[in-house]
Each structure stands twice: as C-alpha cells, then as structure tokens.
Amino acid sequence: MVVSGGSETRLTASGPLPKDTTEDVRARGAGVARQIAVLPVGSFEQHGAYLPLTTDTLVACAIAREIAAAFPVHLLPPVTISCSHEHAAWPGTVSISSVTLHAVVRDIADSLRRSGVDTLVVVNGHGGNYVLGNVVQESSATGARMALFPAVEDWEAAREAAGVETSLLTDMHAGEIETSILLHTDPEFLKPGYETSDFVADDRRHLLSLGMSAYTGSGVIGRPSKASAEKGKELLASLADSFGAYFSLLTSESDAPETGAAAAAGPPAVEPPAGATR
C-alpha cells in the first residue's frame, strides 16, 4: 500500500491482469523515491495432463502479485509466450525465439524509462528463459537498473520454508512446487491426475540437445503427489520476503549490494495493503 497525501493507493488485480488506472500509477509513483516496475514472464507449454499450458505464466503472475501486495511497485501484465523449444514434442506448446524475447523485455524497459519508471524487475516463471539473465546482465552493465527474480537461492529458501520435500533438481517440471502454487492460487485450473503422476529423471545433461521428450513420456519430471495448497501459500510468502533484499538494493543510491549488518536489517518498512497475504 502506498500512502500519499492522506490517500491510499493499493494494487488491485483480476487473475494475471492488474486493474490500475493511470491515476493509480501516478499516485503510487508520487509516494516513492524510485519507481520499480515488475514484469511477469511465463510461457505457453505442456505441463503434463493435469496442469494448464499457462502454468508458468500463472506462477509468475502469482509471485508478482505477492510482491505488489507488499511493496510499492508498478505491476505489469505478463509476457505469456517465451522460449519453450524443449517442449515442442507436445501439442499446444508455442515458443518465440530468444532474440525476440530479449527484444521484448528491452523494449518494455525502454518504454518504462520514457514514462519515468527507471527500474524493471523481471519475474521469471519458466526455467528455459535463459536469455532473461543476459538481458539483465547487459542492461546492468550499461547503467540501467534491472533485476531477475527469483534466483535459485530464493527458490531454495522458499522450498525449505514451505516444507517442500522434493529437491530443486528433482522438481524440474509440473512437480511439487508448481502444483502447490496453483492449488493455492488457481485450483480451478487443475485437472485430476497430479496425485499419481510422479516421475523422476535427475540426470538431464543432454536436455538442450534432445529436448524433454528424451527424459519423460508424460511431460512431468518431479513429484506432484506431494503438492498442497498450504505449501503453495508458504512458497509465495517466502518469495515475497526474499524480494525485500532486491527492493532495498534497487531503491538504494548505491549500485553495490548491502552486506553485513546493513543487509541483515532488511529492506525499508513498507506497509502492505490491509488483508494482504504474506
């Protein structure tokens, strides 16, 4: 929640789409020293027989909404199709090139800067979007403020906080984490079958050469049977907490990350909207 001039401006969203008006964005921007936009990037790819093709987009949007409920950021609508080439063997999967995704994110960042928003956080919901790391790396090297979230360390902290039993190596696709998040946020999108669809393939060293179909017939790699809505809730809460360090870094005057006592103190206090889930 942003308090400005005695009025409150809070983010509202319907599913993956924010309901902000231009006046909402103006009011929120007036209450912060630096404006940060959050861009969810998902995918449109197979997730077994029980999760929708939009799973990664729904996950990225759920994380972004959780962030926007706790921090004064400008939530953007999602990029819904990305780099899912390794899933091409399954009907319904659609991809764009890494060059196109790179250009889309750079164009969005450029457009935001022209409107006064100089910082972009990309919330990535699909592990195959390797190029997003390059976008952030290149942009940061030229002095632009950009970050990619969540990092592996953020997912690991969330996994431990939520009591997720499956390791990040094993929980590769349509497993315990993704199923748990959708059970919490979008249970109507799930179909029966996740309880009996566990499949493990930890050695995937030729994935980029052979694609997913070389390692799984069902499209699943992980243990969705261990998923629960409560784990999904705790996963999102932990990720929102982890974002505090990013918020602190991106809103600081220095470009260097905080260390030691300063980092331990956490981000500046930001009052969440009334009733926000954390």
PDB file of N, CA and C in Angstrom, residues 44-49 53 84-94 173 207 210-221:
ATOM      1  N   PHE A  44       3.979 -20.726 -22.596  1.00  0.00           N
ATOM      2  CA  PHE A  44       2.785 -21.458 -23.035  1.00  0.00           C
ATOM      3  C   PHE A  44       3.259 -22.824 -23.496  1.00  0.00           C
ATOM      4  N   GLU A  45       3.354 -23.759 -22.533  1.00  0.00           N
ATOM      5  CA  GLU A  45       3.975 -25.051 -22.807  1.00  0.00           C
ATOM      6  C   GLU A  45       3.303 -26.155 -21.997  1.00  0.00           C
ATOM      7  N   GLN A  46       3.507 -27.364 -22.436  1.00  0.00           N
ATOM      8  CA  GLN A  46       2.912 -28.513 -21.770  1.00  0.00           C
ATOM      9  C   GLN A  46       3.372 -28.623 -20.321  1.00  0.00           C
ATOM     10  N   HIS A  47       2.445 -29.006 -19.463  1.00  0.00           N
ATOM     11  CA  HIS A  47       2.749 -29.298 -18.055  1.00  0.00           C
ATOM     12  C   HIS A  47       2.027 -30.577 -17.637  1.00  0.00           C
ATOM     13  N   GLY A  48       2.218 -31.621 -18.445  1.00  0.00           N
ATOM     14  CA  GLY A  48       1.565 -32.880 -18.136  1.00  0.00           C
ATOM     15  C   GLY A  48       0.082 -32.828 -18.455  1.00  0.00           C
ATOM     16  N   ALA A  49      -0.635 -33.828 -17.955  1.00  0.00           N
ATOM     17  CA  ALA A  49      -2.064 -33.946 -18.264  1.00  0.00           C
ATOM     18  C   ALA A  49      -2.951 -33.202 -17.292  1.00  0.00           C
ATOM     19  N   LEU A  53      -1.396 -25.269 -19.957  1.00  0.00           N
ATOM     20  CA  LEU A  53      -0.289 -24.734 -20.734  1.00  0.00           C
ATOM     21  C   LEU A  53       0.186 -23.392 -20.172  1.00  0.00           C
ATOM     22  N   SER A  84      10.162 -22.022 -25.112  1.00  0.00           N
ATOM     23  CA  SER A  84       9.777 -23.365 -24.652  1.00  0.00           C
ATOM     24  C   SER A  84      10.141 -24.428 -25.675  1.00  0.00           C
ATOM     25  N   HIS A  85      11.223 -24.218 -26.381  1.00  0.00           N
ATOM     26  CA  HIS A  85      11.579 -25.092 -27.501  1.00  0.00           C
ATOM     27  C   HIS A  85      11.796 -26.538 -27.072  1.00  0.00           C
ATOM     28  N   GLU A  86      12.245 -26.738 -25.831  1.00  0.00           N
ATOM     29  CA  GLU A  86      12.491 -28.102 -25.360  1.00  0.00           C
ATOM     30  C   GLU A  86      11.202 -28.901 -25.171  1.00  0.00           C
ATOM     31  N   HIS A  87      10.052 -28.218 -25.216  1.00  0.00           N
ATOM     32  CA  HIS A  87       8.758 -28.874 -25.040  1.00  0.00           C
ATOM     33  C   HIS A  87       7.997 -29.032 -26.359  1.00  0.00           C
ATOM     34  N   ALA A  88       8.667 -28.825 -27.480  1.00  0.00           N
ATOM     35  CA  ALA A  88       7.994 -28.777 -28.770  1.00  0.00           C
ATOM     36  C   ALA A  88       7.338 -30.099 -29.160  1.00  0.00           C
ATOM     37  N   ALA A  89       7.736 -31.198 -28.534  1.00  0.00           N
ATOM     38  CA  ALA A  89       7.166 -32.503 -28.891  1.00  0.00           C
ATOM     39  C   ALA A  89       5.722 -32.657 -28.441  1.00  0.00           C
ATOM     40  N   TRP A  90       5.234 -31.771 -27.559  1.00  0.00           N
ATOM     41  CA  TRP A  90       3.882 -31.887 -27.023  1.00  0.00           C
ATOM     42  C   TRP A  90       2.944 -30.882 -27.676  1.00  0.00           C
ATOM     43  N   PRO A  91       1.742 -31.332 -28.045  1.00  0.00           N
ATOM     44  CA  PRO A  91       0.759 -30.423 -28.662  1.00  0.00           C
ATOM     45  C   PRO A  91       0.419 -29.256 -27.739  1.00  0.00           C
ATOM     46  N   GLY A  92       0.229 -28.094 -28.328  1.00  0.00           N
ATOM     47  CA  GLY A  92      -0.173 -26.905 -27.586  1.00  0.00           C
ATOM     48  C   GLY A  92       0.960 -25.973 -27.249  1.00  0.00           C
ATOM     49  N   THR A  93       2.180 -26.488 -27.177  1.00  0.00           N
ATOM     50  CA  THR A  93       3.321 -25.661 -26.829  1.00  0.00           C
ATOM     51  C   THR A  93       3.620 -24.658 -27.944  1.00  0.00           C
ATOM     52  N   VAL A  94       3.842 -23.405 -27.558  1.00  0.00           N
ATOM     53  CA  VAL A  94       4.175 -22.344 -28.511  1.00  0.00           C
ATOM     54  C   VAL A  94       5.391 -21.594 -27.989  1.00  0.00           C
ATOM     55  N   HIS A 173       9.745 -30.004 -13.447  1.00  0.00           N
ATOM     56  CA  HIS A 173       8.649 -29.560 -14.310  1.00  0.00           C
ATOM     57  C   HIS A 173       7.340 -30.225 -13.907  1.00  0.00           C
ATOM     58  N   LEU A 207      19.584 -32.346 -22.108  1.00  0.00           N
ATOM     59  CA  LEU A 207      18.251 -31.769 -22.291  1.00  0.00           C
ATOM     60  C   LEU A 207      18.208 -30.757 -23.434  1.00  0.00           C
ATOM     61  N   LEU A 210      18.440 -32.755 -26.786  1.00  0.00           N
ATOM     62  CA  LEU A 210      17.420 -33.758 -27.096  1.00  0.00           C
ATOM     63  C   LEU A 210      16.002 -33.326 -26.762  1.00  0.00           C
ATOM     64  N   GLY A 211      15.847 -32.329 -25.914  1.00  0.00           N
ATOM     65  CA  GLY A 211      14.513 -31.906 -25.519  1.00  0.00           C
ATOM     66  C   GLY A 211      13.954 -32.756 -24.389  1.00  0.00           C
ATOM     67  N   MET A 212      12.825 -32.321 -23.865  1.00  0.00           N
ATOM     68  CA  MET A 212      12.186 -33.007 -22.733  1.00  0.00           C
ATOM     69  C   MET A 212      11.728 -34.413 -23.067  1.00  0.00           C
ATOM     70  N   SER A 213      11.333 -34.633 -24.304  1.00  0.00           N
ATOM     71  CA  SER A 213      10.768 -35.941 -24.671  1.00  0.00           C
ATOM     72  C   SER A 213      11.767 -37.072 -24.531  1.00  0.00           C
ATOM     73  N   ALA A 214      13.067 -36.755 -24.470  1.00  0.00           N
ATOM     74  CA  ALA A 214      14.079 -37.793 -24.271  1.00  0.00           C
ATOM     75  C   ALA A 214      14.112 -38.264 -22.828  1.00  0.00           C
ATOM     76  N   TYR A 215      13.471 -37.530 -21.918  1.00  0.00           N
ATOM     77  CA  TYR A 215      13.562 -37.846 -20.493  1.00  0.00           C
ATOM     78  C   TYR A 215      12.219 -38.167 -19.844  1.00  0.00           C
ATOM     79  N   THR A 216      11.122 -37.836 -20.492  1.00  0.00           N
ATOM     80  CA  THR A 216       9.812 -38.113 -19.904  1.00  0.00           C
ATOM     81  C   THR A 216       8.758 -38.279 -20.995  1.00  0.00           C
ATOM     82  N   GLY A 217       7.966 -39.307 -20.858  1.00  0.00           N
ATOM     83  CA  GLY A 217       6.870 -39.503 -21.803  1.00  0.00           C
ATOM     84  C   GLY A 217       5.635 -38.696 -21.458  1.00  0.00           C
ATOM     85  N   SER A 218       5.448 -38.441 -20.187  1.00  0.00           N
ATOM     86  CA  SER A 218       4.261 -37.720 -19.727  1.00  0.00           C
ATOM     87  C   SER A 218       4.436 -36.211 -19.768  1.00  0.00           C
ATOM     88  N   GLY A 219       5.693 -35.742 -19.836  1.00  0.00           N
ATOM     89  CA  GLY A 219       5.973 -34.318 -19.752  1.00  0.00           C
ATOM     90  C   GLY A 219       6.262 -33.869 -18.343  1.00  0.00           C
ATOM     91  N   VAL A 220       6.143 -34.769 -17.383  1.00  0.00           N
ATOM     92  CA  VAL A 220       6.336 -34.445 -15.969  1.00  0.00           C
ATOM     93  C   VAL A 220       7.703 -34.929 -15.511  1.00  0.00           C
ATOM     94  N   ILE A 221       8.425 -34.082 -14.779  1.00  0.00           N
ATOM     95  CA  ILE A 221       9.623 -34.504 -14.064  1.00  0.00           C
ATOM     96  C   ILE A 221       9.537 -33.889 -12.673  1.00  0.00           C
TER      97      ILE A 221
END
